[in-house]
Amino acid sequence: MSKNIMIDKEFLKHAVVGATVLGTGGGGDPKIGYLMALQAIEKNGPIPLLQVDDLKDDEMAGCVSMMGAPSVSLEKIPNGDEFPTVIAGMSKVMDVELSALYPIEAGGLNSMIPIVAAANMRLPLLDVDCMGRAFPELQMITQSIFDIDNSTIVLGNEKLDYMVMKVNNPKDMEKYCRSLTMDFGGSAMMSESYYNKETLNIFGVKGIVTKSYEIGKIINESETPVEDMVNSLGAFHLFDGKISDVYRTYEGGFNKGKVVMDSFDNNNEYQIFLQNENLVAFKNNNLIAMVPDLICILDYQTKMPITTETLKFGQRITCIAFPCDEKWRLEKGIELVGPRVFGYDYQYVPIEVLQRGNK
């Protein structure tokens, strides 16, 4: 795709679908995010999608996102005023004028929030994020792999209250922000440290917005979407089946649980364990995919992505997987987001290796 891209209504309808796929079940409800972004673009016009290197040397970019359990966002919908509030708070703390926004992660709501903010604030969006997917905890960003400072956070609520945090230990920041988010009612808006293009080029997962668009366009328009994603985007088709059980709890600000599925021939049982996002997948108790690779559940008929909070008994589903960004496969990346971090005592094995063993 050319670099002179405008995010308009046509782009948006594909991008939200693809971002929800890449969100691996997390990132918030896509319908809410899509409608908010659509309204912002209809009101203010399309926004430019730029590459990192389009920034001038002295320009700074930042992200805005929502923190909390995805299920809470279904009832506690942002009103839109929170975004400029937390951005203004961060600009004041850093004493820097913001030149562009970018998403913190791929996901239905969190991919749309920066579009809403960019449209309302007349700013461009950058084709980059900090994950290349969605993760449940605040320190699980690519800045952490390269020890890039992300110690300043501004957290706000729908009452336009906000709090500035300066915390040196990323794990402590997750703990403090999670606690404040729960005090805010289970969800909060967040802005993080701003960066110039030199730093973004070190940690950023580039091309995430255009990849979301490409995935969404395939799902929306192709007659063979799974085959097309396998052949052109490096996806793996794991299985098709029917959900026989869903176990879900809300613990410490997260949706946790597992979903059990039977293959259509009833010869195989599949299990996927989740914490906001899909984390590990088993076929007959044998691992077939694991975090940080992307495990994505789609509706069997429409191939539309299904988020973890909307999984339910009887759904017919297709499960696909994508390799994660190479940054997550570095030793520091696996230490941050590998299966053992989430309590699964397995050494990380890339999806392409696991799939060769399951042929």
JSON list of N, CA, C and O in Angstrom, two decimals, residues 245-283:
[
{"chain": "A", "resi": 245, "resn": "ASP", "atom": "N", "xyz": [-18.01, -25.95, 26.04]},
{"chain": "A", "resi": 245, "resn": "ASP", "atom": "CA", "xyz": [-17.98, -25.39, 27.39]},
{"chain": "A", "resi": 245, "resn": "ASP", "atom": "C", "xyz": [-17.19, -24.09, 27.39]},
{"chain": "A", "resi": 245, "resn": "ASP", "atom": "O", "xyz": [-16.18, -23.97, 26.67]},
{"chain": "A", "resi": 246, "resn": "VAL", "atom": "N", "xyz": [-17.62, -23.15, 28.19]},
{"chain": "A", "resi": 246, "resn": "VAL", "atom": "CA", "xyz": [-16.86, -21.92, 28.42]},
{"chain": "A", "resi": 246, "resn": "VAL", "atom": "C", "xyz": [-16.78, -21.69, 29.92]},
{"chain": "A", "resi": 246, "resn": "VAL", "atom": "O", "xyz": [-17.81, -21.68, 30.61]},
{"chain": "A", "resi": 247, "resn": "TYR", "atom": "N", "xyz": [-15.56, -21.55, 30.44]},
{"chain": "A", "resi": 247, "resn": "TYR", "atom": "CA", "xyz": [-15.34, -21.24, 31.85]},
{"chain": "A", "resi": 247, "resn": "TYR", "atom": "C", "xyz": [-14.74, -19.84, 31.91]},
{"chain": "A", "resi": 247, "resn": "TYR", "atom": "O", "xyz": [-13.67, -19.60, 31.35]},
{"chain": "A", "resi": 248, "resn": "ARG", "atom": "N", "xyz": [-15.41, -18.93, 32.60]},
{"chain": "A", "resi": 248, "resn": "ARG", "atom": "CA", "xyz": [-14.95, -17.54, 32.61]},
{"chain": "A", "resi": 248, "resn": "ARG", "atom": "C", "xyz": [-15.11, -16.95, 34.00]},
{"chain": "A", "resi": 248, "resn": "ARG", "atom": "O", "xyz": [-16.16, -17.10, 34.63]},
{"chain": "A", "resi": 249, "resn": "THR", "atom": "N", "xyz": [-14.06, -16.29, 34.49]},
{"chain": "A", "resi": 249, "resn": "THR", "atom": "CA", "xyz": [-14.12, -15.58, 35.76]},
{"chain": "A", "resi": 249, "resn": "THR", "atom": "C", "xyz": [-13.53, -14.19, 35.57]},
{"chain": "A", "resi": 249, "resn": "THR", "atom": "O", "xyz": [-12.83, -13.92, 34.59]},
{"chain": "A", "resi": 250, "resn": "TYR", "atom": "N", "xyz": [-13.85, -13.30, 36.51]},
{"chain": "A", "resi": 250, "resn": "TYR", "atom": "CA", "xyz": [-13.28, -11.96, 36.51]},
{"chain": "A", "resi": 250, "resn": "TYR", "atom": "C", "xyz": [-12.42, -11.85, 37.76]},
{"chain": "A", "resi": 250, "resn": "TYR", "atom": "O", "xyz": [-12.92, -11.85, 38.87]},
{"chain": "A", "resi": 251, "resn": "GLU", "atom": "N", "xyz": [-11.08, -11.81, 37.56]},
{"chain": "A", "resi": 251, "resn": "GLU", "atom": "CA", "xyz": [-10.15, -11.82, 38.68]},
{"chain": "A", "resi": 251, "resn": "GLU", "atom": "C", "xyz": [-9.12, -10.72, 38.52]},
{"chain": "A", "resi": 251, "resn": "GLU", "atom": "O", "xyz": [-8.43, -10.65, 37.50]},
{"chain": "A", "resi": 252, "resn": "GLY", "atom": "N", "xyz": [-9.01, -9.87, 39.54]},
{"chain": "A", "resi": 252, "resn": "GLY", "atom": "CA", "xyz": [-7.96, -8.87, 39.58]},
{"chain": "A", "resi": 252, "resn": "GLY", "atom": "C", "xyz": [-7.93, -7.94, 38.38]},
{"chain": "A", "resi": 252, "resn": "GLY", "atom": "O", "xyz": [-6.86, -7.46, 37.98]},
{"chain": "A", "resi": 253, "resn": "GLY", "atom": "N", "xyz": [-9.10, -7.66, 37.80]},
{"chain": "A", "resi": 253, "resn": "GLY", "atom": "CA", "xyz": [-9.16, -6.76, 36.67]},
{"chain": "A", "resi": 253, "resn": "GLY", "atom": "C", "xyz": [-9.04, -7.45, 35.32]},
{"chain": "A", "resi": 253, "resn": "GLY", "atom": "O", "xyz": [-8.96, -6.78, 34.29]},
{"chain": "A", "resi": 254, "resn": "PHE", "atom": "N", "xyz": [-9.02, -8.80, 35.30]},
{"chain": "A", "resi": 254, "resn": "PHE", "atom": "CA", "xyz": [-8.88, -9.55, 34.06]},
{"chain": "A", "resi": 254, "resn": "PHE", "atom": "C", "xyz": [-10.06, -10.51, 33.87]},
{"chain": "A", "resi": 254, "resn": "PHE", "atom": "O", "xyz": [-10.61, -11.03, 34.84]},
{"chain": "A", "resi": 255, "resn": "ASN", "atom": "N", "xyz": [-10.40, -10.77, 32.61]},
{"chain": "A", "resi": 255, "resn": "ASN", "atom": "CA", "xyz": [-11.23, -11.92, 32.27]},
{"chain": "A", "resi": 255, "resn": "ASN", "atom": "C", "xyz": [-10.32, -13.13, 32.14]},
{"chain": "A", "resi": 255, "resn": "ASN", "atom": "O", "xyz": [-9.37, -13.10, 31.34]},
{"chain": "A", "resi": 256, "resn": "LYS", "atom": "N", "xyz": [-10.57, -14.18, 32.92]},
{"chain": "A", "resi": 256, "resn": "LYS", "atom": "CA", "xyz": [-9.77, -15.39, 32.84]},
{"chain": "A", "resi": 256, "resn": "LYS", "atom": "C", "xyz": [-10.67, -16.59, 32.60]},
{"chain": "A", "resi": 256, "resn": "LYS", "atom": "O", "xyz": [-11.86, -16.57, 32.93]},
{"chain": "A", "resi": 257, "resn": "GLY", "atom": "N", "xyz": [-10.10, -17.67, 32.05]},
{"chain": "A", "resi": 257, "resn": "GLY", "atom": "CA", "xyz": [-10.89, -18.87, 31.86]},
{"chain": "A", "resi": 257, "resn": "GLY", "atom": "C", "xyz": [-10.36, -19.74, 30.75]},
{"chain": "A", "resi": 257, "resn": "GLY", "atom": "O", "xyz": [-9.19, -19.66, 30.36]},
{"chain": "A", "resi": 258, "resn": "LYS", "atom": "N", "xyz": [-11.23, -20.61, 30.26]},
{"chain": "A", "resi": 258, "resn": "LYS", "atom": "CA", "xyz": [-10.87, -21.47, 29.12]},
{"chain": "A", "resi": 258, "resn": "LYS", "atom": "C", "xyz": [-12.14, -21.78, 28.34]},
{"chain": "A", "resi": 258, "resn": "LYS", "atom": "O", "xyz": [-13.26, -21.70, 28.84]},
{"chain": "A", "resi": 259, "resn": "VAL", "atom": "N", "xyz": [-11.92, -22.14, 27.09]},
{"chain": "A", "resi": 259, "resn": "VAL", "atom": "CA", "xyz": [-13.01, -22.56, 26.22]},
{"chain": "A", "resi": 259, "resn": "VAL", "atom": "C", "xyz": [-12.68, -23.93, 25.67]},
{"chain": "A", "resi": 259, "resn": "VAL", "atom": "O", "xyz": [-11.53, -24.22, 25.30]},
{"chain": "A", "resi": 260, "resn": "VAL", "atom": "N", "xyz": [-13.67, -24.83, 25.70]},
{"chain": "A", "resi": 260, "resn": "VAL", "atom": "CA", "xyz": [-13.50, -26.22, 25.25]},
{"chain": "A", "resi": 260, "resn": "VAL", "atom": "C", "xyz": [-14.31, -26.39, 23.97]},
{"chain": "A", "resi": 260, "resn": "VAL", "atom": "O", "xyz": [-15.46, -25.98, 23.89]},
{"chain": "A", "resi": 261, "resn": "MET", "atom": "N", "xyz": [-13.69, -27.02, 22.97]},
{"chain": "A", "resi": 261, "resn": "MET", "atom": "CA", "xyz": [-14.33, -27.19, 21.67]},
{"chain": "A", "resi": 261, "resn": "MET", "atom": "C", "xyz": [-14.16, -28.61, 21.18]},
{"chain": "A", "resi": 261, "resn": "MET", "atom": "O", "xyz": [-13.12, -29.23, 21.42]},
{"chain": "A", "resi": 262, "resn": "ASP", "atom": "N", "xyz": [-15.16, -29.13, 20.50]},
{"chain": "A", "resi": 262, "resn": "ASP", "atom": "CA", "xyz": [-15.08, -30.43, 19.85]},
{"chain": "A", "resi": 262, "resn": "ASP", "atom": "C", "xyz": [-14.98, -30.22, 18.35]},
{"chain": "A", "resi": 262, "resn": "ASP", "atom": "O", "xyz": [-15.69, -29.38, 17.77]},
{"chain": "A", "resi": 263, "resn": "SER", "atom": "N", "xyz": [-14.10, -30.98, 17.71]},
{"chain": "A", "resi": 263, "resn": "SER", "atom": "CA", "xyz": [-14.03, -30.91, 16.25]},
{"chain": "A", "resi": 263, "resn": "SER", "atom": "C", "xyz": [-15.34, -31.42, 15.67]},
{"chain": "A", "resi": 263, "resn": "SER", "atom": "O", "xyz": [-16.08, -32.17, 16.32]},
{"chain": "A", "resi": 264, "resn": "PHE", "atom": "N", "xyz": [-15.64, -31.03, 14.46]},
{"chain": "A", "resi": 264, "resn": "PHE", "atom": "CA", "xyz": [-16.93, -31.39, 13.87]},
{"chain": "A", "resi": 264, "resn": "PHE", "atom": "C", "xyz": [-17.09, -32.90, 13.71]},
{"chain": "A", "resi": 264, "resn": "PHE", "atom": "O", "xyz": [-18.20, -33.41, 13.69]},
{"chain": "A", "resi": 265, "resn": "ASP", "atom": "N", "xyz": [-15.97, -33.64, 13.62]},
{"chain": "A", "resi": 265, "resn": "ASP", "atom": "CA", "xyz": [-16.08, -35.10, 13.53]},
{"chain": "A", "resi": 265, "resn": "ASP", "atom": "C", "xyz": [-16.09, -35.77, 14.91]},
{"chain": "A", "resi": 265, "resn": "ASP", "atom": "O", "xyz": [-16.16, -37.00, 15.02]},
{"chain": "A", "resi": 266, "resn": "ASN", "atom": "N", "xyz": [-15.99, -34.94, 15.99]},
{"chain": "A", "resi": 266, "resn": "ASN", "atom": "CA", "xyz": [-16.02, -35.42, 17.38]},
{"chain": "A", "resi": 266, "resn": "ASN", "atom": "C", "xyz": [-14.85, -36.32, 17.75]},
{"chain": "A", "resi": 266, "resn": "ASN", "atom": "O", "xyz": [-14.86, -36.95, 18.81]},
{"chain": "A", "resi": 267, "resn": "ASN", "atom": "N", "xyz": [-13.83, -36.35, 16.93]},
{"chain": "A", "resi": 267, "resn": "ASN", "atom": "CA", "xyz": [-12.67, -37.18, 17.24]},
{"chain": "A", "resi": 267, "resn": "ASN", "atom": "C", "xyz": [-11.60, -36.45, 18.02]},
{"chain": "A", "resi": 267, "resn": "ASN", "atom": "O", "xyz": [-10.68, -37.07, 18.54]},
{"chain": "A", "resi": 268, "resn": "ASN", "atom": "N", "xyz": [-11.69, -35.12, 18.06]},
{"chain": "A", "resi": 268, "resn": "ASN", "atom": "CA", "xyz": [-10.66, -34.34, 18.75]},
{"chain": "A", "resi": 268, "resn": "ASN", "atom": "C", "xyz": [-11.30, -33.29, 19.65]},
{"chain": "A", "resi": 268, "resn": "ASN", "atom": "O", "xyz": [-12.31, -32.68, 19.30]},
{"chain": "A", "resi": 269, "resn": "GLU", "atom": "N", "xyz": [-10.69, -33.11, 20.82]},
{"chain": "A", "resi": 269, "resn": "GLU", "atom": "CA", "xyz": [-11.11, -32.05, 21.73]},
{"chain": "A", "resi": 269, "resn": "GLU", "atom": "C", "xyz": [-10.01, -30.98, 21.77]},
{"chain": "A", "resi": 269, "resn": "GLU", "atom": "O", "xyz": [-8.83, -31.30, 21.86]},
{"chain": "A", "resi": 270, "resn": "TYR", "atom": "N", "xyz": [-10.45, -29.73, 21.72]},
{"chain": "A", "resi": 270, "resn": "TYR", "atom": "CA", "xyz": [-9.51, -28.61, 21.76]},
{"chain": "A", "resi": 270, "resn": "TYR", "atom": "C", "xyz": [-9.82, -27.75, 22.98]},
{"chain": "A", "resi": 270, "resn": "TYR", "atom": "O", "xyz": [-10.99, -27.62, 23.39]},
{"chain": "A", "resi": 271, "resn": "GLN", "atom": "N", "xyz": [-8.79, -27.18, 23.57]},
{"chain": "A", "resi": 271, "resn": "GLN", "atom": "CA", "xyz": [-8.95, -26.25, 24.69]},
{"chain": "A", "resi": 271, "resn": "GLN", "atom": "C", "xyz": [-8.08, -25.03, 24.45]},
{"chain": "A", "resi": 271, "resn": "GLN", "atom": "O", "xyz": [-6.93, -25.15, 24.01]},
{"chain": "A", "resi": 272, "resn": "ILE", "atom": "N", "xyz": [-8.65, -23.87, 24.73]},
{"chain": "A", "resi": 272, "resn": "ILE", "atom": "CA", "xyz": [-7.89, -22.62, 24.67]},
{"chain": "A", "resi": 272, "resn": "ILE", "atom": "C", "xyz": [-8.04, -21.93, 26.01]},
{"chain": "A", "resi": 272, "resn": "ILE", "atom": "O", "xyz": [-9.16, -21.72, 26.50]},
{"chain": "A", "resi": 273, "resn": "PHE", "atom": "N", "xyz": [-6.91, -21.59, 26.64]},
{"chain": "A", "resi": 273, "resn": "PHE", "atom": "CA", "xyz": [-6.91, -20.88, 27.92]},
{"chain": "A", "resi": 273, "resn": "PHE", "atom": "C", "xyz": [-6.67, -19.39, 27.66]},
{"chain": "A", "resi": 273, "resn": "PHE", "atom": "O", "xyz": [-5.91, -19.02, 26.76]},
{"chain": "A", "resi": 274, "resn": "LEU", "atom": "N", "xyz": [-7.32, -18.55, 28.47]},
{"chain": "A", "resi": 274, "resn": "LEU", "atom": "CA", "xyz": [-7.30, -17.12, 28.17]},
{"chain": "A", "resi": 274, "resn": "LEU", "atom": "C", "xyz": [-7.11, -16.28, 29.43]},
{"chain": "A", "resi": 274, "resn": "LEU", "atom": "O", "xyz": [-7.42, -16.71, 30.54]},
{"chain": "A", "resi": 275, "resn": "GLN", "atom": "N", "xyz": [-6.56, -15.10, 29.23]},
{"chain": "A", "resi": 275, "resn": "GLN", "atom": "CA", "xyz": [-6.52, -14.02, 30.22]},
{"chain": "A", "resi": 275, "resn": "GLN", "atom": "C", "xyz": [-6.71, -12.73, 29.43]},
{"chain": "A", "resi": 275, "resn": "GLN", "atom": "O", "xyz": [-5.74, -12.15, 28.93]},
{"chain": "A", "resi": 276, "resn": "ASN", "atom": "N", "xyz": [-7.93, -12.31, 29.26]},
{"chain": "A", "resi": 276, "resn": "ASN", "atom": "CA", "xyz": [-8.33, -11.26, 28.31]},
{"chain": "A", "resi": 276, "resn": "ASN", "atom": "C", "xyz": [-8.09, -11.73, 26.88]},
{"chain": "A", "resi": 276, "resn": "ASN", "atom": "O", "xyz": [-8.96, -11.65, 26.03]},
{"chain": "A", "resi": 277, "resn": "GLU", "atom": "N", "xyz": [-6.88, -12.19, 26.57]},
{"chain": "A", "resi": 277, "resn": "GLU", "atom": "CA", "xyz": [-6.53, -12.72, 25.24]},
{"chain": "A", "resi": 277, "resn": "GLU", "atom": "C", "xyz": [-6.37, -14.23, 25.29]},
{"chain": "A", "resi": 277, "resn": "GLU", "atom": "O", "xyz": [-6.16, -14.82, 26.36]},
{"chain": "A", "resi": 278, "resn": "ASN", "atom": "N", "xyz": [-6.44, -14.88, 24.12]},
{"chain": "A", "resi": 278, "resn": "ASN", "atom": "CA", "xyz": [-6.19, -16.31, 24.00]},
{"chain": "A", "resi": 278, "resn": "ASN", "atom": "C", "xyz": [-4.69, -16.56, 24.16]},
{"chain": "A", "resi": 278, "resn": "ASN", "atom": "O", "xyz": [-3.88, -15.95, 23.46]},
{"chain": "A", "resi": 279, "resn": "LEU", "atom": "N", "xyz": [-4.32, -17.47, 25.06]},
{"chain": "A", "resi": 279, "resn": "LEU", "atom": "CA", "xyz": [-2.91, -17.64, 25.44]},
{"chain": "A", "resi": 279, "resn": "LEU", "atom": "C", "xyz": [-2.29, -18.94, 24.95]},
{"chain": "A", "resi": 279, "resn": "LEU", "atom": "O", "xyz": [-1.19, -18.93, 24.40]},
{"chain": "A", "resi": 280, "resn": "VAL", "atom": "N", "xyz": [-2.93, -20.06, 25.21]},
{"chain": "A", "resi": 280, "resn": "VAL", "atom": "CA", "xyz": [-2.39, -21.36, 24.79]},
{"chain": "A", "resi": 280, "resn": "VAL", "atom": "C", "xyz": [-3.53, -22.22, 24.27]},
{"chain": "A", "resi": 280, "resn": "VAL", "atom": "O", "xyz": [-4.67, -22.12, 24.74]},
{"chain": "A", "resi": 281, "resn": "ALA", "atom": "N", "xyz": [-3.21, -23.07, 23.27]},
{"chain": "A", "resi": 281, "resn": "ALA", "atom": "CA", "xyz": [-4.22, -23.94, 22.66]},
{"chain": "A", "resi": 281, "resn": "ALA", "atom": "C", "xyz": [-3.72, -25.38, 22.66]},
{"chain": "A", "resi": 281, "resn": "ALA", "atom": "O", "xyz": [-2.54, -25.64, 22.39]},
{"chain": "A", "resi": 282, "resn": "PHE", "atom": "N", "xyz": [-4.63, -26.30, 22.98]},
{"chain": "A", "resi": 282, "resn": "PHE", "atom": "CA", "xyz": [-4.31, -27.72, 23.04]},
{"chain": "A", "resi": 282, "resn": "PHE", "atom": "C", "xyz": [-5.23, -28.51, 22.12]},
{"chain": "A", "resi": 282, "resn": "PHE", "atom": "O", "xyz": [-6.42, -28.19, 21.99]},
{"chain": "A", "resi": 283, "resn": "LYS", "atom": "N", "xyz": [-4.69, -29.55, 21.53]},
{"chain": "A", "resi": 283, "resn": "LYS", "atom": "CA", "xyz": [-5.47, -30.56, 20.81]},
{"chain": "A", "resi": 283, "resn": "LYS", "atom": "C", "xyz": [-5.25, -31.89, 21.51]},
{"chain": "A", "resi": 283, "resn": "LYS", "atom": "O", "xyz": [-4.14, -32.41, 21.55]}
]
